[in-house]
mmCIF file of C-alpha atoms in Angstrom:
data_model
loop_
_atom_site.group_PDB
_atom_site.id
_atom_site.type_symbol
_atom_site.label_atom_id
_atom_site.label_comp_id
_atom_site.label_asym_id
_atom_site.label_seq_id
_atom_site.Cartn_x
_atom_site.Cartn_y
_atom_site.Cartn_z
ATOM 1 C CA UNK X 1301 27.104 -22.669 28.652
ATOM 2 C CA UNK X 1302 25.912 -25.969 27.156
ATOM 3 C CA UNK X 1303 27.347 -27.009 23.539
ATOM 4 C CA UNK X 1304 23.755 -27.432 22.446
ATOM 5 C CA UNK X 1305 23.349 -23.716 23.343
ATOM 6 C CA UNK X 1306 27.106 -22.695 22.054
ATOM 7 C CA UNK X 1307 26.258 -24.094 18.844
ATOM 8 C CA UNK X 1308 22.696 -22.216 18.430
ATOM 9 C CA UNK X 1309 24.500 -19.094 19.407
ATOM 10 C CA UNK X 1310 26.927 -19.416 16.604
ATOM 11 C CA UNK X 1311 24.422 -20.398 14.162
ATOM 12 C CA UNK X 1312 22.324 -17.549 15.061
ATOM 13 C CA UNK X 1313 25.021 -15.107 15.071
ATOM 14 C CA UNK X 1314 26.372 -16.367 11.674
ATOM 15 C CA UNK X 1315 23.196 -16.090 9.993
ATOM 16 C CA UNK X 1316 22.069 -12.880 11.180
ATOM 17 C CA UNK X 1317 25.344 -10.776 11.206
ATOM 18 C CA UNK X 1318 25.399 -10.493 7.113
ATOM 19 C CA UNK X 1319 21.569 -8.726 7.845
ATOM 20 C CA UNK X 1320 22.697 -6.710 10.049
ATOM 21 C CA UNK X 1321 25.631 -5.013 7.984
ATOM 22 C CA UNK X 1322 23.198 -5.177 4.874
ATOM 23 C CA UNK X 1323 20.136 -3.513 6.312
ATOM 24 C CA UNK X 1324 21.527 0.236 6.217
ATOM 25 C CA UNK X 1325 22.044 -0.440 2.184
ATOM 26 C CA UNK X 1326 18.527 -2.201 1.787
ATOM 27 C CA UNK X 1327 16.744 1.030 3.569
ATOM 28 C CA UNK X 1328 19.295 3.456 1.289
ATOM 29 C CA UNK X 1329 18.301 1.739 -1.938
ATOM 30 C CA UNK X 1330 14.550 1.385 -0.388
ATOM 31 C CA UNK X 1331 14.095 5.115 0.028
ATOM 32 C CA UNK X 1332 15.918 5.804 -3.051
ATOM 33 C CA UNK X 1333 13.884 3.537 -5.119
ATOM 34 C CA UNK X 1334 10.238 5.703 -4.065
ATOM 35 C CA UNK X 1335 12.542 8.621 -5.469
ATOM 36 C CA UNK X 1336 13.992 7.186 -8.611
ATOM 37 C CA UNK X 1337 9.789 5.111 -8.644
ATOM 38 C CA UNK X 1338 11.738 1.490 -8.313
ATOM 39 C CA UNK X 1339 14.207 1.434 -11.018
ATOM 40 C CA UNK X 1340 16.251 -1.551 -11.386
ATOM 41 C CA UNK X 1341 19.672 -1.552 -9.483
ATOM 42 C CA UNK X 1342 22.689 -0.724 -11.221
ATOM 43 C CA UNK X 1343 25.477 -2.388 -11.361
ATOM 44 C CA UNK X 1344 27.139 0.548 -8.445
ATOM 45 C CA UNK X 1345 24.410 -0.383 -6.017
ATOM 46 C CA UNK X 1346 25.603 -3.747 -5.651
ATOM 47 C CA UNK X 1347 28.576 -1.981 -4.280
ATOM 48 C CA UNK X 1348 26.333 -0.833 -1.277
ATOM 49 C CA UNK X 1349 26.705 -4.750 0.077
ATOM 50 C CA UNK X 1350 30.467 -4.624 0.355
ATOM 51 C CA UNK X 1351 29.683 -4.372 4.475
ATOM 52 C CA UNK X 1352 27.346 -7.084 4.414
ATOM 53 C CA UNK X 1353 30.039 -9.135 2.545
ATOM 54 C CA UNK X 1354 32.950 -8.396 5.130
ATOM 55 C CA UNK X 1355 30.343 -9.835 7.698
ATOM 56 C CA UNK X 1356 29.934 -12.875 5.780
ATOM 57 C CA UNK X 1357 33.904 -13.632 5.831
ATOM 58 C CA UNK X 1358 33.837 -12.451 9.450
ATOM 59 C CA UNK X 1359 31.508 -14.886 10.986
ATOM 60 C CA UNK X 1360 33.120 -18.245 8.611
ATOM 61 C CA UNK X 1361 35.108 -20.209 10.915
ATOM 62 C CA UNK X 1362 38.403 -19.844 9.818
ATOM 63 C CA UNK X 1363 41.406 -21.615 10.777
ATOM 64 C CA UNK X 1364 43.451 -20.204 13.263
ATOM 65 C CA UNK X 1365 40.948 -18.120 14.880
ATOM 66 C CA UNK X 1366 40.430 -19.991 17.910
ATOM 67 C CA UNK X 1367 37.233 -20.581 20.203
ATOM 68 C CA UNK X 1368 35.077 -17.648 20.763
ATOM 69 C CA UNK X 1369 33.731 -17.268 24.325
ATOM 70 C CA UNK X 1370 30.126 -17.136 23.493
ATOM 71 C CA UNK X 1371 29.060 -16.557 27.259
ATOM 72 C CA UNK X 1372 30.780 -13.224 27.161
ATOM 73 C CA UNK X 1373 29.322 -12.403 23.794
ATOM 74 C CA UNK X 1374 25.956 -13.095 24.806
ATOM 75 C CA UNK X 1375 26.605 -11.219 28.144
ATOM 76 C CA UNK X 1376 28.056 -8.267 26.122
ATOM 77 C CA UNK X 1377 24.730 -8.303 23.356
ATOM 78 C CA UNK X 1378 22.120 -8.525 26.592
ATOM 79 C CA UNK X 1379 23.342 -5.325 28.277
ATOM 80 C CA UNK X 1380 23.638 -3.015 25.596
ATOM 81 C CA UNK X 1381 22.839 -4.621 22.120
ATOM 82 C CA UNK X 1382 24.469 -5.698 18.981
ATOM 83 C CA UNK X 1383 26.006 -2.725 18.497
ATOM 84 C CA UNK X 1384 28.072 -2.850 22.072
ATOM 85 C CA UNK X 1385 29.826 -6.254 21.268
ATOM 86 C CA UNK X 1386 33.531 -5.323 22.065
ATOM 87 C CA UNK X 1387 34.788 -9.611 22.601
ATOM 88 C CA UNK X 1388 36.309 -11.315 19.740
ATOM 89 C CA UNK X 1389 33.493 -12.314 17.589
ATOM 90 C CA UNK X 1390 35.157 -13.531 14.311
ATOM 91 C CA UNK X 1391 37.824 -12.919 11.661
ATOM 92 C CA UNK X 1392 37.737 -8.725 12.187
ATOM 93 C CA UNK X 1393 39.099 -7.462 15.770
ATOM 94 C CA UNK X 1394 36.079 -6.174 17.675
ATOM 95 C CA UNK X 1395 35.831 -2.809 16.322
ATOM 96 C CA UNK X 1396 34.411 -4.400 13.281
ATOM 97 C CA UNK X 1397 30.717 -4.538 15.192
ATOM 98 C CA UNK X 1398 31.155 -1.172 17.909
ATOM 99 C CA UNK X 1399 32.681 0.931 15.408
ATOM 100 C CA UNK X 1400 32.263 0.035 12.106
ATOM 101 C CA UNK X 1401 28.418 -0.486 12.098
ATOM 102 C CA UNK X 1402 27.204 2.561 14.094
ATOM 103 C CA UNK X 1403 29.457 4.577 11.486
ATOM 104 C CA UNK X 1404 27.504 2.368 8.588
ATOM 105 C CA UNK X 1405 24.037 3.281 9.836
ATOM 106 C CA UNK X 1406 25.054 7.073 10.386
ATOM 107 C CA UNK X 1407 26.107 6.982 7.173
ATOM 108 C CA UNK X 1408 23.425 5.359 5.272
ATOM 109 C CA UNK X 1409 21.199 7.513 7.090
ATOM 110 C CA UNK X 1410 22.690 10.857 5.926
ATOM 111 C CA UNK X 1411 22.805 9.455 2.701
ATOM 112 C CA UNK X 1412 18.999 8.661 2.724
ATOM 113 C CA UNK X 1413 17.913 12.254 4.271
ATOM 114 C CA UNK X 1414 20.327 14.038 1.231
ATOM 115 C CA UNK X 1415 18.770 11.908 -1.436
ATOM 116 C CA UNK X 1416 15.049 13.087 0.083
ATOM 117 C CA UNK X 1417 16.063 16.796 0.129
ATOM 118 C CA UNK X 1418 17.800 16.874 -3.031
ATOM 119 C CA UNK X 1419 14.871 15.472 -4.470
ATOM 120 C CA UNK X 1420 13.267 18.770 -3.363
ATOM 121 C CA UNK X 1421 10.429 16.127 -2.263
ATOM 122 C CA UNK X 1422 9.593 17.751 1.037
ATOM 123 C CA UNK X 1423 9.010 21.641 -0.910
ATOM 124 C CA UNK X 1424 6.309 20.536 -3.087
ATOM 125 C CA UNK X 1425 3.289 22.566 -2.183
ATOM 126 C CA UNK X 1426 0.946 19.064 -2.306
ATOM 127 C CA UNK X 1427 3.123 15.844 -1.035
ATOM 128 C CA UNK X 1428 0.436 14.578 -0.115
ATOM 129 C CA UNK X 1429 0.035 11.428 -2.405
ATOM 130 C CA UNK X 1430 0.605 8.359 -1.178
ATOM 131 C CA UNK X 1431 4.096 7.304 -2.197
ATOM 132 C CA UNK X 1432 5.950 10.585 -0.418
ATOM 133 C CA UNK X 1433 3.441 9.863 2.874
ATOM 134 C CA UNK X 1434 4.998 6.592 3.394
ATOM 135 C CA UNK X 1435 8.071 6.920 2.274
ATOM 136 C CA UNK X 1436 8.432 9.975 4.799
ATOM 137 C CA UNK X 1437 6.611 8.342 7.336
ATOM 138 C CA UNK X 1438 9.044 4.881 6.677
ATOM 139 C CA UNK X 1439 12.046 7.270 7.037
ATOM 140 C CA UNK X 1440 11.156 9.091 10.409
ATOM 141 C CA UNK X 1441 10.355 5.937 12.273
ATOM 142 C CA UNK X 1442 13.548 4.127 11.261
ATOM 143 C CA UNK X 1443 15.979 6.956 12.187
ATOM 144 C CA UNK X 1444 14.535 7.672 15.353
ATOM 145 C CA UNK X 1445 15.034 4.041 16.488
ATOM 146 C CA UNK X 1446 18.048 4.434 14.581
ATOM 147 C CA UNK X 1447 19.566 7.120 16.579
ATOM 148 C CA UNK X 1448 17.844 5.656 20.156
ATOM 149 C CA UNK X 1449 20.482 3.087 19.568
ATOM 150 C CA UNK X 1450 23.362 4.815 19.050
ATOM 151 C CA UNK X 1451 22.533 6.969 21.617
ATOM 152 C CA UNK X 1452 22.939 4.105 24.038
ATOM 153 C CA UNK X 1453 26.379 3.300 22.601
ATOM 154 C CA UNK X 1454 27.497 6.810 22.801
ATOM 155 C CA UNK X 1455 26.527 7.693 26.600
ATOM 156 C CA UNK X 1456 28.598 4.330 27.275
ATOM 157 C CA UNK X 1457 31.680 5.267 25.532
ATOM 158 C CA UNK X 1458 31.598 8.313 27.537
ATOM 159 C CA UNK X 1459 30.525 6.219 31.302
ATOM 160 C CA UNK X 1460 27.261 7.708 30.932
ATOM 161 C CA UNK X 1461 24.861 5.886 33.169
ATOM 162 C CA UNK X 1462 21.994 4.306 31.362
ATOM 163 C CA UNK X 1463 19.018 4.013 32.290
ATOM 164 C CA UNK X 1464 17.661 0.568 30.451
ATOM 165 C CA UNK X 1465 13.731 1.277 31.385
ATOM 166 C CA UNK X 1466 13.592 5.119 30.044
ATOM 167 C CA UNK X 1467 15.038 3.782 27.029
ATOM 168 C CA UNK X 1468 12.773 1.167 26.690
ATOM 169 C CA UNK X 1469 9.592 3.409 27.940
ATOM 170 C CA UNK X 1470 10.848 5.392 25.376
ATOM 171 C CA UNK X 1471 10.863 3.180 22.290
ATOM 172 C CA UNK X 1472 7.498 1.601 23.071
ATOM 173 C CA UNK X 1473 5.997 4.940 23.549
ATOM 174 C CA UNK X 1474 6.743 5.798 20.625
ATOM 175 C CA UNK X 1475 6.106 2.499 18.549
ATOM 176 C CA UNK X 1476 2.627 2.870 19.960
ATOM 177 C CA UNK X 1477 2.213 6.078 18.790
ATOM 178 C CA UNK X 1478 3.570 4.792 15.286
ATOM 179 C CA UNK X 1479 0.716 2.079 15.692
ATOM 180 C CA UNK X 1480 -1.818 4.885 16.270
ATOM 181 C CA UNK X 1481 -0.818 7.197 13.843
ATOM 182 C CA UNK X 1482 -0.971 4.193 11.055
ATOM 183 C CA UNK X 1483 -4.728 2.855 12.360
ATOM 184 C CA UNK X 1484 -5.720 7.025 12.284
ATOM 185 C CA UNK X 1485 -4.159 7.074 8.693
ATOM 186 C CA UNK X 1486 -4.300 3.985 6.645
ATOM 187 C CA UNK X 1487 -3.836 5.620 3.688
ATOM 188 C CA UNK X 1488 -0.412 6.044 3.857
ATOM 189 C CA UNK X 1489 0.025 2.601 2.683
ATOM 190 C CA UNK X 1490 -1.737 2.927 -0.402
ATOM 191 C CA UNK X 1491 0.173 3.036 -3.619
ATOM 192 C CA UNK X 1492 3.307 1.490 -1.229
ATOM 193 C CA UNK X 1493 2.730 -1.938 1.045
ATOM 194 C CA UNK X 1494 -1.344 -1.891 -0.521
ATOM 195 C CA UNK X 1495 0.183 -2.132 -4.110
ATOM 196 C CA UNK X 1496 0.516 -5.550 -4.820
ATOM 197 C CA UNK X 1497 -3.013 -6.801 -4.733
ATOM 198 C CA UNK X 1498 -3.652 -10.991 -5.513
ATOM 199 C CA UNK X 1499 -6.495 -11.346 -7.702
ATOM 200 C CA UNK X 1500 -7.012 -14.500 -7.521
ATOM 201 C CA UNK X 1501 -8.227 -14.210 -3.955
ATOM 202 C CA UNK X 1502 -11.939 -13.903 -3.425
ATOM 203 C CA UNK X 1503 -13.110 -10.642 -3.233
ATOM 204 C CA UNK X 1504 -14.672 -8.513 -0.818
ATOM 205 C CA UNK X 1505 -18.566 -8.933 -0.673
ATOM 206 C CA UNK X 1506 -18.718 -5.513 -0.218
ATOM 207 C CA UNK X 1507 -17.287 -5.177 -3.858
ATOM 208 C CA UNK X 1508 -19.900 -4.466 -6.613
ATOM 209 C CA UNK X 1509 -19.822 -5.898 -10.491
ATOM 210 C CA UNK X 1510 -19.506 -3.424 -13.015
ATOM 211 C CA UNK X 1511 -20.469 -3.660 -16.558
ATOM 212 C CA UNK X 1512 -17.623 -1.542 -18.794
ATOM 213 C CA UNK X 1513 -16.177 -1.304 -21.762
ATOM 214 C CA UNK X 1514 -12.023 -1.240 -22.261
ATOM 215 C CA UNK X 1515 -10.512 1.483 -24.306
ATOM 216 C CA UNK X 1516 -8.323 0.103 -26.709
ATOM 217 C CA UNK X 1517 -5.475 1.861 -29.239
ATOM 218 C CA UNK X 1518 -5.492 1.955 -32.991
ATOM 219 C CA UNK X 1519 -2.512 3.226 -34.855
ATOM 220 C CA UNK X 1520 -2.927 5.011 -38.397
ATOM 221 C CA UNK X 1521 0.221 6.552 -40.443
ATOM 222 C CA UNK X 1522 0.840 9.989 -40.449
ATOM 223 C CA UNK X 1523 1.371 10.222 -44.362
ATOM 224 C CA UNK X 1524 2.700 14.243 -44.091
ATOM 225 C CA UNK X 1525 5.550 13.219 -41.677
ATOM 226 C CA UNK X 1526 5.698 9.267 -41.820
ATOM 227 C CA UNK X 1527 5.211 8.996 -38.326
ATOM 228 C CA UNK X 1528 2.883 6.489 -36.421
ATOM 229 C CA UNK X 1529 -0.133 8.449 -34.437
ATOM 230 C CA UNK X 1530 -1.805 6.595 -31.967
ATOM 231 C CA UNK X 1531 -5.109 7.235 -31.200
ATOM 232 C CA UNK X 1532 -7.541 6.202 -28.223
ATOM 233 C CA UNK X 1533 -11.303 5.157 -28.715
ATOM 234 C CA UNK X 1534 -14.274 3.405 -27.636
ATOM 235 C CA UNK X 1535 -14.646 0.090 -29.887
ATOM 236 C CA UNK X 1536 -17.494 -2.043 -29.772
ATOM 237 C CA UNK X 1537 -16.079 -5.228 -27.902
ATOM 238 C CA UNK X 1538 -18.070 -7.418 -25.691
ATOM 239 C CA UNK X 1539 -18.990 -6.116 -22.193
ATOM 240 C CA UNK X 1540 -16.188 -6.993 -19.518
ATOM 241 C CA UNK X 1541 -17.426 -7.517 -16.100
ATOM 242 C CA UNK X 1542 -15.109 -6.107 -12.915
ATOM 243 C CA UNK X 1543 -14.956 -5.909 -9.552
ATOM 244 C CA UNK X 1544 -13.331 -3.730 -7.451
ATOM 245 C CA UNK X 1545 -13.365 -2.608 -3.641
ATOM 246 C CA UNK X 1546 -13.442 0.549 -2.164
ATOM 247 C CA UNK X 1547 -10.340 0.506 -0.830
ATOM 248 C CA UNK X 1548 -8.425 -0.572 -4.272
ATOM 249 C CA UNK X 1549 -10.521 2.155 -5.642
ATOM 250 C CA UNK X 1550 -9.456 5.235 -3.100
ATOM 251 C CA UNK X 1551 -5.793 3.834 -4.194
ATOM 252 C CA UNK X 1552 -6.078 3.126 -7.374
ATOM 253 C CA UNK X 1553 -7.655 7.215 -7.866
ATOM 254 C CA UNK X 1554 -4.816 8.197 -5.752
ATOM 255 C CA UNK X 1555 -2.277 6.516 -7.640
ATOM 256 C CA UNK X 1556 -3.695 8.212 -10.807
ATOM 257 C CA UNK X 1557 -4.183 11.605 -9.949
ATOM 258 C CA UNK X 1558 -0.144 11.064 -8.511
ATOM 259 C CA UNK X 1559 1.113 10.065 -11.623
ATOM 260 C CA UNK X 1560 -0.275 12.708 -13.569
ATOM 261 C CA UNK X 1561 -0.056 15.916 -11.033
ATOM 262 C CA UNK X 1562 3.036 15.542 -9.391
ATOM 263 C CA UNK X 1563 5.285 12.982 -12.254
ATOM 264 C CA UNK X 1564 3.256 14.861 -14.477
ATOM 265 C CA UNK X 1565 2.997 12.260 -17.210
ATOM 266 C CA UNK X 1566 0.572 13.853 -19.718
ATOM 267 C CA UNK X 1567 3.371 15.600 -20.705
ATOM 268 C CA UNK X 1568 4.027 12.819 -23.238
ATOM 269 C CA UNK X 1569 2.441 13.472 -26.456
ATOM 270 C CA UNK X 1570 2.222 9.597 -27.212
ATOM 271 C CA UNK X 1571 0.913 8.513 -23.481
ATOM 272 C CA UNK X 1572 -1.533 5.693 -23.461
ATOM 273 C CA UNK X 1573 -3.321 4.012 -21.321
ATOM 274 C CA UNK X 1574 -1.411 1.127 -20.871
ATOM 275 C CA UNK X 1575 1.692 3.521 -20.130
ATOM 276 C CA UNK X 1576 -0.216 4.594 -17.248
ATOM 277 C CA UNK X 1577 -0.627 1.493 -16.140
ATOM 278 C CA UNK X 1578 2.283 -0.054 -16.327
ATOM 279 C CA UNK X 1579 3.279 2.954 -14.378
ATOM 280 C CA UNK X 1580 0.980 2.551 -11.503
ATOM 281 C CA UNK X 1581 1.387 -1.068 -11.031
ATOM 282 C CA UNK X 1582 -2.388 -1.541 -11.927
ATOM 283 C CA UNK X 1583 -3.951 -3.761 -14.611
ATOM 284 C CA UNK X 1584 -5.104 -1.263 -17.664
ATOM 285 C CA UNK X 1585 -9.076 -2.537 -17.812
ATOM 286 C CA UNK X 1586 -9.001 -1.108 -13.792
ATOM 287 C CA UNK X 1587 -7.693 2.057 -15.080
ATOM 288 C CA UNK X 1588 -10.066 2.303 -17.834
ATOM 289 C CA UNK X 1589 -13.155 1.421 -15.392
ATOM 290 C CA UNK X 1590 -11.900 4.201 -12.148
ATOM 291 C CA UNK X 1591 -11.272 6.948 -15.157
ATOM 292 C CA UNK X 1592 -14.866 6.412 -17.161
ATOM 293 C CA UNK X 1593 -16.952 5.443 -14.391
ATOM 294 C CA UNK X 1594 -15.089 7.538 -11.194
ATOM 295 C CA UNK X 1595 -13.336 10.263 -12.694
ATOM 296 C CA UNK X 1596 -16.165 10.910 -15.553
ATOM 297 C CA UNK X 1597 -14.651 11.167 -18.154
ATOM 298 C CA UNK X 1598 -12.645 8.596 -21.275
ATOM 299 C CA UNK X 1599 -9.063 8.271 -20.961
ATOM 300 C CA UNK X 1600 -8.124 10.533 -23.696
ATOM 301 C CA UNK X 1601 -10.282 13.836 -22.576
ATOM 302 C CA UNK X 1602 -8.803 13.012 -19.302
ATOM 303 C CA UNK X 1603 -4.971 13.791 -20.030
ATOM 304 C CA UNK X 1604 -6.288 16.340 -22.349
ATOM 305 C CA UNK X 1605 -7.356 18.298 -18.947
ATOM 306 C CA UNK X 1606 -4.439 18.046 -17.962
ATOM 307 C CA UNK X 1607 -2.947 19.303 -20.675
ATOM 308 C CA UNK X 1608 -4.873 22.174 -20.715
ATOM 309 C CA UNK X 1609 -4.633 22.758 -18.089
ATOM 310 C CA UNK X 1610 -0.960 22.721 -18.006
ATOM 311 C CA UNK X 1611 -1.315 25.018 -21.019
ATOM 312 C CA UNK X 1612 -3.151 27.962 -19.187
ATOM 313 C CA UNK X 1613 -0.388 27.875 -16.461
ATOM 314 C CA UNK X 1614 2.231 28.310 -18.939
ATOM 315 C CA UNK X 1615 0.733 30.403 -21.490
ATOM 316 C CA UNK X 1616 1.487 33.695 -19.297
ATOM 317 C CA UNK X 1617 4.912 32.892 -18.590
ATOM 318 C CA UNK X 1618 5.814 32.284 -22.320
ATOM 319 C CA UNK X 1619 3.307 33.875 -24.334
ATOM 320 C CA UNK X 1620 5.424 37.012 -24.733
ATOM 321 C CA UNK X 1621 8.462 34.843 -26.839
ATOM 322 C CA UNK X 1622 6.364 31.323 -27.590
ATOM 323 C CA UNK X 1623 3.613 31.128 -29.573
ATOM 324 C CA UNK X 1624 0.143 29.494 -29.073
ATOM 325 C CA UNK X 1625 0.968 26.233 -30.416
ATOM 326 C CA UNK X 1626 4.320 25.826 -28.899
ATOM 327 C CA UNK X 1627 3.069 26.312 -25.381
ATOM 328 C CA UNK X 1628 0.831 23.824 -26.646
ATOM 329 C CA UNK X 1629 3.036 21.312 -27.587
ATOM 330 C CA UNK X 1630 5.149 21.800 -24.417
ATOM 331 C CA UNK X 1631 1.730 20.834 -22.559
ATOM 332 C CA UNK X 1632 1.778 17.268 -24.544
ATOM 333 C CA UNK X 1633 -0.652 17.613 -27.831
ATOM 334 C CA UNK X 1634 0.736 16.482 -30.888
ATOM 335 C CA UNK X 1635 -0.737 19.123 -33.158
ATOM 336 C CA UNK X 1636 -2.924 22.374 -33.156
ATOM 337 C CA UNK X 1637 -6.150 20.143 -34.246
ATOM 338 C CA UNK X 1638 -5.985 18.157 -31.337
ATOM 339 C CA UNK X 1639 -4.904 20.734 -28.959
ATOM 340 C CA UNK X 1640 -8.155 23.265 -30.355
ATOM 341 C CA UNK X 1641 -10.495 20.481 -29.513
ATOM 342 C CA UNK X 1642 -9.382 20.119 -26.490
ATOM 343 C CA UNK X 1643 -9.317 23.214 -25.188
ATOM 344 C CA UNK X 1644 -12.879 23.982 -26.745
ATOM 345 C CA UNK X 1645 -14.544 20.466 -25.289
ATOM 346 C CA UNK X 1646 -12.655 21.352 -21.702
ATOM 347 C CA UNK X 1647 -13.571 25.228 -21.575
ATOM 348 C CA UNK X 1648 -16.040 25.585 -24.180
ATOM 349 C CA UNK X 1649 -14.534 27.983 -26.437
ATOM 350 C CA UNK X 1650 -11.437 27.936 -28.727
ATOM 351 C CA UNK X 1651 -8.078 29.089 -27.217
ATOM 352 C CA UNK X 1652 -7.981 32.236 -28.859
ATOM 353 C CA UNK X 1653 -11.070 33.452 -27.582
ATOM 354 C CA UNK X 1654 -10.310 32.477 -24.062
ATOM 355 C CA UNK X 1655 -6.836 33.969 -23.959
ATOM 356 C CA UNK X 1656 -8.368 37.834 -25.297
ATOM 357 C CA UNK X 1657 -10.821 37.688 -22.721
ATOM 358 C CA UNK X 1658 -9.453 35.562 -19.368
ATOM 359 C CA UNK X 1659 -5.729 36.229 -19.959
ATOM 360 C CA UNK X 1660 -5.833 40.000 -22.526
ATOM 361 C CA UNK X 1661 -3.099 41.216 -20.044
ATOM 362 C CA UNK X 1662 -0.524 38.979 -21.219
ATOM 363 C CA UNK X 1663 -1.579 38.568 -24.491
#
């Protein structure tokens, strides 16, 4: 081997080793983060990049560790992969790459499938929303190719023959399939890789201006308890003009209906409109132009249905030992006032009514 190609073999090798022994942690965290909706790391998940840090002091060339014979390296990676590298490659002895990293991505991988069924993710009667689609979809492509390369390493441990074109028939069958299955349903990456949307860019042609008007808060002192109310309404501000494709639409209506059916965010007696938002990723006068001019309604009658809707799902499970306007407040309104109009401007009669004549057996 040439030293022009030794020395691009080592530089490769050192720079892509510390990857290799951090990407089970960055899927872990990844999956965990559509869970936990992308909080910040903690100062524990730093500890997940402990492996990737023992690679990084394996492939420095230390003192004393002598020439590595980079023919039988490469020989060793082209026949069965990174993971069948049994030659010195660094500081470590050799088990640190055939042993040490197939047990790291077995690990990270039970790790990742226990965080998704604790989360109880996969029993909700309607998953479909597009942060569990891809984050399921994400997970079942990675630990199939995942576990087609371990397999590899395990039937040679064992003498196994293998068979180099079924695997690779195999894995491209299958990554074509992946291909199809993504063109068939694009949706999937809305609300995950479709998130992040520039601006600045030009828009689509397709896109049509829209004359609306932004809902803005006002807060007024609650002089009974001294707290501060805030209240949503229409003020009369200066037309804003938006534009917005139908493809940020579909996700931006997805994203909305997710946050409040399944993370069920109305539940908050004080939500507003830029909580929502800030939730979703989405800049608030988008929100306010989908929800008055897609889903029909103002922001604050919106929630309310929610609300109410929560409400008449609860009310027969807890009428018996809660009263009216606890249930209520469980459901998010602040106060009987606001919870009566409500429930009148949703079903068109107050609560009391609809309760002795839609729900008289529990009542």
């Amino acid at each position: 081997m040439g030293s022009n190609q030794q020395k691009l073999s080592f530089i490769l090798f050192q720079s892509f080793t510390p990857l290799y022994f951090a990407a089970p942690a960055f899927f872990y965290l990844y999956i965990t983060g559509f869970l936990s909706y992308e909080r910040p790391l903690t100062k524990a998940n730093w500890l997940h990049f402990i492996p990737a840090l023992l690679a990084i002091i394996h492939v420095i060339p230390w003192p004393g560790i002598g020439n590595l014979d980079w023919q039988l390296l490469i020989s060793q990676f082209n026949k069965y992969g990174y993971l069948s590298l049994k030659a010195k490659s660094g500081l470590f002895p050799p088990y640190f790459h055939y042993l040490f990293r197939p047990l790291l991505t077995i690990i990270y991988l039970v790790l990742s499938w226990r965080a998704v069924i604790k989360s109880k993710i996969l029993k909700q009667s309607d998953n479909d929303h597009p942060r569990t689609n891809w984050m399921l979809f994400i997970l079942r492509v990675a630990t199939f190719f995942q576990l087609m390369g371990l397999t590899r390493i395990i039937l040679s441990l064992f003498d196994i023959p293998l068979y180099n074109p079924i695997f690779i028939f195999l894995n491209c069958t299958v990554l074509l399939g992946v291909l199809l299955y993504a063109l068939h349903k694009p949706h999937i990456f809305y609300g995950s890789l479709l998130i992040a949307i520039d601006w600045k860019k030009k828009e689509s042609p397709t896109a049509q201006p829209v004359r609306v008007q932004s809902e803005f808060l006002e807060k007024d002192k609650n002089n009974q308890a001294g707290n501060v109310r805030k209240e949503s309404r229409m003020l009369p501000i200066p037309f804003k003009r938006i534009k917005i494709t139908d493809g940020q639409l579909e996700a931006y209506i997805l994203l909305m209906k997710n946050a409040m059916e399944v993370e069920c965010l109305f539940l908050n007696p004080d939500l507003q409109i830029v909580d929502l938002a800030g939730k979703i990723n989405v800049p608030v006068h988008h929100c306010s132009f989908v929800i008055n001019n897609h889903l029909g309604k103002n922001f604050r009658d919106w929630i309310n249905g929610y609300r109410v809707g929560y409400f008449l799902k609860q009310y027969p499970l807890l009428g018996a030992k809660m009263t009216i306007l606890a249930i209520a407040q469980e459901a998010g309104f602040k106060n009987q006032a606001t919870f009566y109009n409500a429930f009148k401007k949703e079903k068109g009669i107050m609560p009391t009514s609809y309760i002795a004549q839609e729900l008289s057996p529990y009542s």
